[in-house]
Amino acid sequence: MAEKFKLSIISPDRVFTEGEAEFLEFTSTEGELGIYAQHIPLTTILEPCVMKIHNEGEVKKAAILGGFVEILKDKITVLAEDAQWPDDIDVARAKAAKKRAEDRLTAKQEGTDMLRAEAALKRAIARINTVD
Ligand code: ATP
């Protein structure tokens, strides 16, 4: 059995989850990361992504909609801009948000905030992939 580390995922309004894990997967601005206990200390910026929490043969998925991750040897703290479990995600809403963002990015109309549309697209994709 892999060594465990403590895991806290905190969103602006609550402690989303707190416990132990053996392996954590997520997407940082520098790419996909997979972290075990005893990783060198590191702080990184999160992309909206599916976070996969591995523990005792189970994998729990959560949509983490951006934020920061602080990695210490025996503890990982995620400060999430927003976080959702699959059961709390309305897939139809996420698909509609994805379509809206894609249409905005394709139309490139003057006055469209492209960064905002890109961020909305990433959030929608993260939500959809968390439920899949
Ligand atoms: P939308 O355009 O559908 O509002 P969004 O990405 O702009 O999507 P956010 O600003 O990221 O929405 O989210 C605001 C809040 O709305 C979230 O904290 C979450 O509670 C809720 N929310 C957004 N999308 C969904 C979804 N697909 N299913 C359930 N709740 C959602």
Coordinates of N, CA and C and ligand atoms in Angstrom, one line a residue:
M1 N 0.8 -1.2 0.0 CA 0.0 0.0 0.0 C 0.9 1.2 0.0
A2 N 0.5 2.2 -0.8 CA 1.3 3.4 -0.9 C 1.2 4.3 0.4
E3 N 2.2 5.0 0.6 CA 2.2 5.9 1.8 C 1.2 7.0 1.6
K4 N 0.5 7.3 2.7 CA -0.6 8.3 2.7 C -0.1 9.7 3.0
F5 N -0.8 10.7 2.5 CA -0.5 12.1 2.9 C -1.9 12.7 3.2
K6 N -1.9 13.8 4.0 CA -3.1 14.5 4.3 C -3.5 15.3 3.1
L7 N -4.8 15.4 2.9 CA -5.3 16.2 1.8 C -6.5 17.1 2.3
S8 N -6.3 18.4 2.0 CA -7.4 19.4 2.3 C -7.7 20.1 1.0
I9 N -9.0 20.1 0.7 CA -9.4 20.9 -0.5 C -10.4 22.0 0.1
I10 N -10.1 23.2 0.0 CA -10.8 24.3 0.6 C -11.3 25.2 -0.5
S11 N -12.6 25.5 -0.5 CA -13.2 26.4 -1.5 C -13.5 27.7 -0.7
P12 N -13.9 28.8 -1.4 CA -14.1 30.0 -0.7 C -15.1 29.9 0.4
D13 N -16.1 29.1 0.3 CA -17.2 29.1 1.3 C -17.2 27.9 2.2
R14 N -16.3 26.9 2.0 CA -16.3 25.7 2.9 C -15.0 24.9 2.8
V15 N -14.9 24.0 3.7 CA -13.9 22.9 3.6 C -14.6 21.9 2.7
F16 N -14.1 21.7 1.5 CA -14.8 20.8 0.5 C -14.5 19.4 0.9
T17 N -13.3 19.0 1.2 CA -13.0 17.7 1.7 C -11.7 17.7 2.5
E18 N -11.6 16.8 3.4 CA -10.4 16.8 4.3 C -10.2 15.3 4.6
G19 N -9.0 14.8 4.4 CA -8.8 13.4 4.8 C -7.4 13.0 4.4
E20 N -7.3 11.7 3.9 CA -6.0 11.1 3.5 C -6.1 10.6 2.1
A21 N -5.0 10.6 1.4 CA -5.0 10.1 0.0 C -3.6 9.5 -0.2
E22 N -3.5 8.6 -1.3 CA -2.2 8.0 -1.6 C -1.6 8.6 -2.9
F23 N -2.5 9.2 -3.7 CA -2.0 9.7 -5.0 C -3.0 10.8 -5.4
L24 N -2.6 11.9 -6.0 CA -3.5 12.9 -6.4 C -3.1 13.4 -7.8
E25 N -4.1 13.4 -8.7 CA -3.8 13.8 -10.1 C -4.6 15.1 -10.3
F26 N -4.0 16.0 -11.0 CA -4.7 17.3 -11.4 C -3.9 17.9 -12.5
T27 N -4.4 19.1 -13.1 CA -3.8 19.8 -14.1 C -3.3 21.1 -13.6
S28 N -2.0 21.4 -13.7 CA -1.5 22.7 -13.3 C -1.2 23.5 -14.6
T29 N -0.9 24.7 -14.4 CA -0.6 25.6 -15.6 C 0.6 25.0 -16.4
E30 N 1.4 24.2 -15.7 CA 2.5 23.6 -16.4 C 2.2 22.2 -16.9
G31 N 1.0 21.7 -16.8 CA 0.7 20.4 -17.3 C 0.1 19.5 -16.2
E32 N 0.0 18.2 -16.6 CA -0.6 17.2 -15.7 C 0.4 16.8 -14.6
L33 N -0.1 16.7 -13.4 CA 0.7 16.3 -12.3 C 0.1 15.1 -11.6
G34 N 0.9 14.2 -11.1 CA 0.5 13.1 -10.3 C 1.4 13.1 -9.1
I35 N 0.9 13.2 -7.9 CA 1.7 13.4 -6.7 C 1.5 12.3 -5.7
Y36 N 2.6 11.8 -5.2 CA 2.6 10.8 -4.1 C 3.1 11.5 -2.9
A37 N 3.0 10.8 -1.7 CA 3.6 11.3 -0.5 C 5.2 11.5 -0.7
Q38 N 5.8 12.3 0.0 CA 7.2 12.6 0.0 C 7.7 13.3 -1.2
H39 N 6.7 14.0 -1.9 CA 7.1 14.8 -3.1 C 7.9 16.0 -2.6
I40 N 8.8 16.5 -3.4 CA 9.5 17.8 -2.9 C 8.4 18.9 -2.8
P41 N 8.6 19.8 -1.8 CA 7.7 20.9 -1.6 C 7.6 21.7 -2.9
L42 N 6.3 22.1 -3.2 CA 6.1 22.8 -4.5 C 4.7 23.5 -4.3
T43 N 4.7 24.7 -4.9 CA 3.4 25.4 -5.0 C 3.1 25.6 -6.4
T44 N 1.9 25.3 -6.8 CA 1.6 25.4 -8.3 C 0.1 26.0 -8.5
I45 N -0.1 26.5 -9.7 CA -1.4 27.1 -10.0 C -2.2 26.0 -10.8
L46 N -3.5 25.9 -10.4 CA -4.4 24.9 -11.0 C -5.1 25.5 -12.1
E47 N -5.2 24.6 -13.2 CA -6.2 24.9 -14.2 C -7.5 24.3 -13.8
P48 N -8.6 24.8 -14.3 CA -9.9 24.1 -14.1 C -9.7 22.6 -14.6
C49 N -10.0 21.7 -13.8 CA -9.7 20.3 -14.1 C -10.5 19.3 -13.3
V50 N -10.3 18.0 -13.7 CA -10.8 16.9 -12.9 C -9.7 16.5 -12.0
M51 N -9.9 16.6 -10.7 CA -8.9 16.2 -9.7 C -9.3 14.8 -9.3
K52 N -8.3 13.9 -9.4 CA -8.5 12.5 -9.1 C -7.8 12.1 -7.8
I53 N -8.6 11.7 -6.8 CA -8.1 11.5 -5.4 C -8.1 9.9 -5.3
H54 N -6.9 9.4 -5.2 CA -6.7 7.9 -5.1 C -6.5 7.6 -3.6
N55 N -7.3 6.6 -3.2 CA -7.1 6.1 -1.8 C -7.6 4.7 -1.6
E56 N -6.8 3.8 -1.2 CA -7.2 2.4 -0.9 C -8.0 1.8 -2.0
G57 N -7.5 1.9 -3.2 CA -8.1 1.3 -4.4 C -9.2 2.0 -5.0
E58 N -9.6 3.1 -4.4 CA -10.7 3.9 -4.9 C -10.2 5.2 -5.5
V59 N -11.0 5.7 -6.5 CA -10.6 7.0 -7.1 C -11.9 7.9 -7.0
K60 N -11.7 9.0 -6.4 CA -12.9 9.9 -6.3 C -12.5 11.1 -7.3
K61 N -13.5 11.5 -8.1 CA -13.3 12.6 -9.0 C -14.0 13.9 -8.4
A62 N -13.3 15.0 -8.6 CA -14.0 16.3 -8.3 C -13.6 17.3 -9.3
A63 N -14.5 18.2 -9.6 CA -14.2 19.3 -10.5 C -13.6 20.4 -9.7
I64 N -12.4 20.8 -10.0 CA -11.7 21.9 -9.3 C -11.6 23.0 -10.3
L65 N -12.2 24.1 -10.1 CA -12.4 25.1 -11.1 C -11.3 26.2 -10.9
G66 N -10.0 25.8 -10.9 CA -8.9 26.7 -10.7 C -8.5 26.9 -9.3
G67 N -7.4 27.5 -9.0 CA -6.9 27.8 -7.7 C -5.4 27.5 -7.5
F68 N -5.0 27.1 -6.3 CA -3.6 26.9 -6.0 C -3.5 25.5 -5.3
V69 N -2.3 24.9 -5.5 CA -2.0 23.7 -4.7 C -0.7 23.9 -4.0
E70 N -0.7 23.6 -2.7 CA 0.6 23.6 -1.9 C 0.9 22.2 -1.6
I71 N 2.1 21.7 -2.1 CA 2.5 20.3 -1.8 C 3.6 20.3 -0.8
L72 N 3.4 19.6 0.3 CA 4.4 19.4 1.3 C 4.6 17.9 1.3
K73 N 5.6 17.4 2.0 CA 5.9 15.9 1.9 C 4.8 15.1 2.4
D74 N 4.1 15.6 3.5 CA 3.0 14.8 4.1 C 1.7 15.4 4.0
K75 N 1.5 16.5 3.3 CA 0.2 17.2 3.2 C 0.1 18.0 1.9
I76 N -1.1 17.9 1.3 CA -1.4 18.7 0.1 C -2.6 19.5 0.4
T77 N -2.5 20.8 0.2 CA -3.6 21.7 0.4 C -4.0 22.4 -0.9
V78 N -5.3 22.2 -1.2 CA -5.8 22.8 -2.5 C -6.7 24.0 -2.1
L79 N -6.4 25.2 -2.6 CA -7.2 26.3 -2.4 C -8.0 26.5 -3.7
A80 N -9.2 26.1 -3.7 CA -9.9 26.0 -5.0 C -10.8 27.2 -5.2
E81 N -10.9 27.8 -6.4 CA -11.8 28.9 -6.6 C -13.2 28.4 -6.5
D82 N -13.4 27.1 -6.9 CA -14.7 26.5 -6.7 C -14.5 25.0 -6.8
A83 N -15.3 24.2 -6.2 CA -15.0 22.7 -6.3 C -16.4 22.0 -6.2
Q84 N -16.6 21.0 -7.0 CA -17.9 20.3 -7.1 C -17.6 18.8 -7.2
W85 N -18.4 18.0 -6.5 CA -18.5 16.5 -6.7 C -19.4 16.2 -7.9
P86 N -19.2 15.1 -8.5 CA -20.0 14.7 -9.7 C -21.5 14.9 -9.5
D87 N -22.0 14.5 -8.3 CA -23.4 14.5 -8.0 C -24.0 16.0 -8.0
D88 N -23.1 16.9 -7.8 CA -23.6 18.3 -7.8 C -23.5 19.0 -9.1
I89 N -23.1 18.3 -10.1 CA -22.9 19.0 -11.4 C -24.1 18.7 -12.3
D90 N -24.6 19.8 -12.9 CA -25.7 19.7 -13.9 C -25.0 19.6 -15.2
V91 N -25.0 18.5 -15.8 CA -24.3 18.3 -17.1 C -24.9 19.1 -18.2
A92 N -26.2 19.2 -18.3 CA -26.9 19.9 -19.3 C -26.4 21.4 -19.2
R93 N -26.4 21.9 -18.0 CA -25.9 23.3 -17.8 C -24.5 23.5 -18.3
A94 N -23.6 22.5 -17.9 CA -22.2 22.6 -18.3 C -22.1 22.5 -19.8
K95 N -22.9 21.7 -20.5 CA -22.8 21.6 -21.9 C -23.3 22.9 -22.6
A96 N -24.3 23.5 -22.0 CA -24.8 24.8 -22.5 C -23.7 25.9 -22.4
A97 N -23.0 25.8 -21.2 CA -22.0 26.8 -21.0 C -20.8 26.6 -21.9
K98 N -20.5 25.3 -22.2 CA -19.4 25.0 -23.2 C -19.8 25.6 -24.5
K99 N -21.0 25.3 -25.0 CA -21.4 25.8 -26.3 C -21.4 27.3 -26.4
R100 N -21.9 28.0 -25.3 CA -21.9 29.4 -25.3 C -20.4 30.0 -25.4
A101 N -19.5 29.4 -24.7 CA -18.1 29.8 -24.7 C -17.5 29.5 -26.1
E102 N -17.8 28.4 -26.6 CA -17.2 28.0 -27.9 C -17.7 29.0 -29.0
D103 N -19.0 29.3 -28.9 CA -19.6 30.3 -29.9 C -19.0 31.6 -29.8
R104 N -18.7 32.1 -28.6 CA -18.1 33.4 -28.3 C -16.7 33.4 -28.9
L105 N -16.0 32.3 -28.7 CA -14.6 32.2 -29.1 C -14.5 32.1 -30.6
T106 N -15.5 31.5 -31.3 CA -15.5 31.4 -32.7 C -15.9 32.7 -33.4
A107 N -16.9 33.4 -32.8 CA -17.4 34.6 -33.4 C -16.4 35.8 -33.3
K108 N -15.6 35.8 -32.2 CA -14.6 36.8 -32.0 C -15.2 38.2 -32.2
Q109 N -16.4 38.4 -31.7 CA -17.0 39.8 -31.9 C -16.2 40.8 -31.1
E110 N -16.2 42.0 -31.6 CA -15.6 43.1 -30.8 C -16.3 43.3 -29.5
G111 N -15.6 43.4 -28.4 CA -16.2 43.6 -27.1 C -16.3 42.3 -26.4
T112 N -16.0 41.2 -27.0 CA -16.1 39.9 -26.3 C -14.8 39.8 -25.5
D113 N -14.9 39.4 -24.2 CA -13.8 39.2 -23.4 C -13.3 37.7 -23.6
M114 N -12.3 37.6 -24.5 CA -11.9 36.2 -24.9 C -11.3 35.4 -23.7
L115 N -10.6 36.1 -22.9 CA -10.0 35.3 -21.7 C -11.1 34.8 -20.8
R116 N -12.2 35.6 -20.7 CA -13.3 35.1 -19.9 C -14.0 33.9 -20.6
A117 N -14.2 34.0 -21.9 CA -14.8 32.9 -22.6 C -13.9 31.7 -22.5
E118 N -12.6 31.9 -22.6 CA -11.7 30.7 -22.5 C -11.8 30.0 -21.1
A119 N -11.9 30.9 -20.1 CA -12.0 30.4 -18.7 C -13.3 29.6 -18.5
A120 N -14.4 30.2 -19.1 CA -15.7 29.5 -19.0 C -15.7 28.2 -19.7
L121 N -15.0 28.2 -20.8 CA -14.9 26.9 -21.6 C -14.2 25.8 -20.8
K122 N -13.1 26.3 -20.2 CA -12.3 25.3 -19.3 C -13.1 24.8 -18.2
R123 N -13.9 25.7 -17.5 CA -14.7 25.2 -16.4 C -15.8 24.2 -16.9
A124 N -16.4 24.5 -18.0 CA -17.4 23.7 -18.5 C -16.8 22.3 -18.8
I125 N -15.7 22.3 -19.5 CA -15.1 21.0 -19.9 C -14.7 20.2 -18.6
A126 N -14.2 20.9 -17.6 CA -13.8 20.2 -16.4 C -15.0 19.6 -15.7
R127 N -16.1 20.3 -15.7 CA -17.4 19.8 -15.1 C -17.9 18.6 -15.9
I128 N -17.9 18.7 -17.2 CA -18.4 17.6 -18.0 C -17.5 16.3 -17.8
N129 N -16.2 16.5 -17.8 CA -15.2 15.4 -17.7 C -15.3 14.8 -16.2
T130 N -15.7 15.6 -15.3 CA -15.8 15.0 -13.9 C -17.0 14.0 -13.8
V131 N -18.0 14.3 -14.6 CA -19.2 13.4 -14.6 C -19.0 12.2 -15.4
D132 N -18.2 12.3 -16.5 CA -18.0 11.2 -17.4 C -17.3 10.0 -16.8
Ligands
ATP1 P1 -22.7 29.0 -16.1 O1 -22.4 29.8 -17.3 O2 -23.5 27.8 -16.4 O3 -23.1 29.8 -14.9 P2 -20.0 29.2 -15.2 O4 -18.8 28.3 -15.5 O5 -20.0 30.6 -15.6 O6 -21.3 28.4 -15.8 P3 -19.3 29.6 -12.5 O7 -19.2 31.0 -12.5 O8 -18.1 28.8 -12.7 O9 -20.4 29.1 -13.7 O10 -20.1 29.0 -11.3 C1 -20.9 29.7 -10.4 C2 -21.7 28.7 -9.6 O11 -22.7 28.1 -10.3 C3 -20.8 27.6 -9.1 O12 -20.3 27.8 -7.8 C4 -21.7 26.4 -9.1 O13 -22.3 26.2 -7.8 C5 -22.8 26.7 -10.1 N1 -22.6 26.0 -11.3 C6 -22.0 26.4 -12.4 N2 -22.1 25.5 -13.4 C7 -22.8 24.4 -12.8 C8 -23.2 23.1 -13.3 N3 -22.9 22.7 -14.6 N4 -23.8 22.3 -12.5 C9 -24.1 22.7 -11.2 N5 -23.7 23.9 -10.7 C10 -23.1 24.7 -11.5

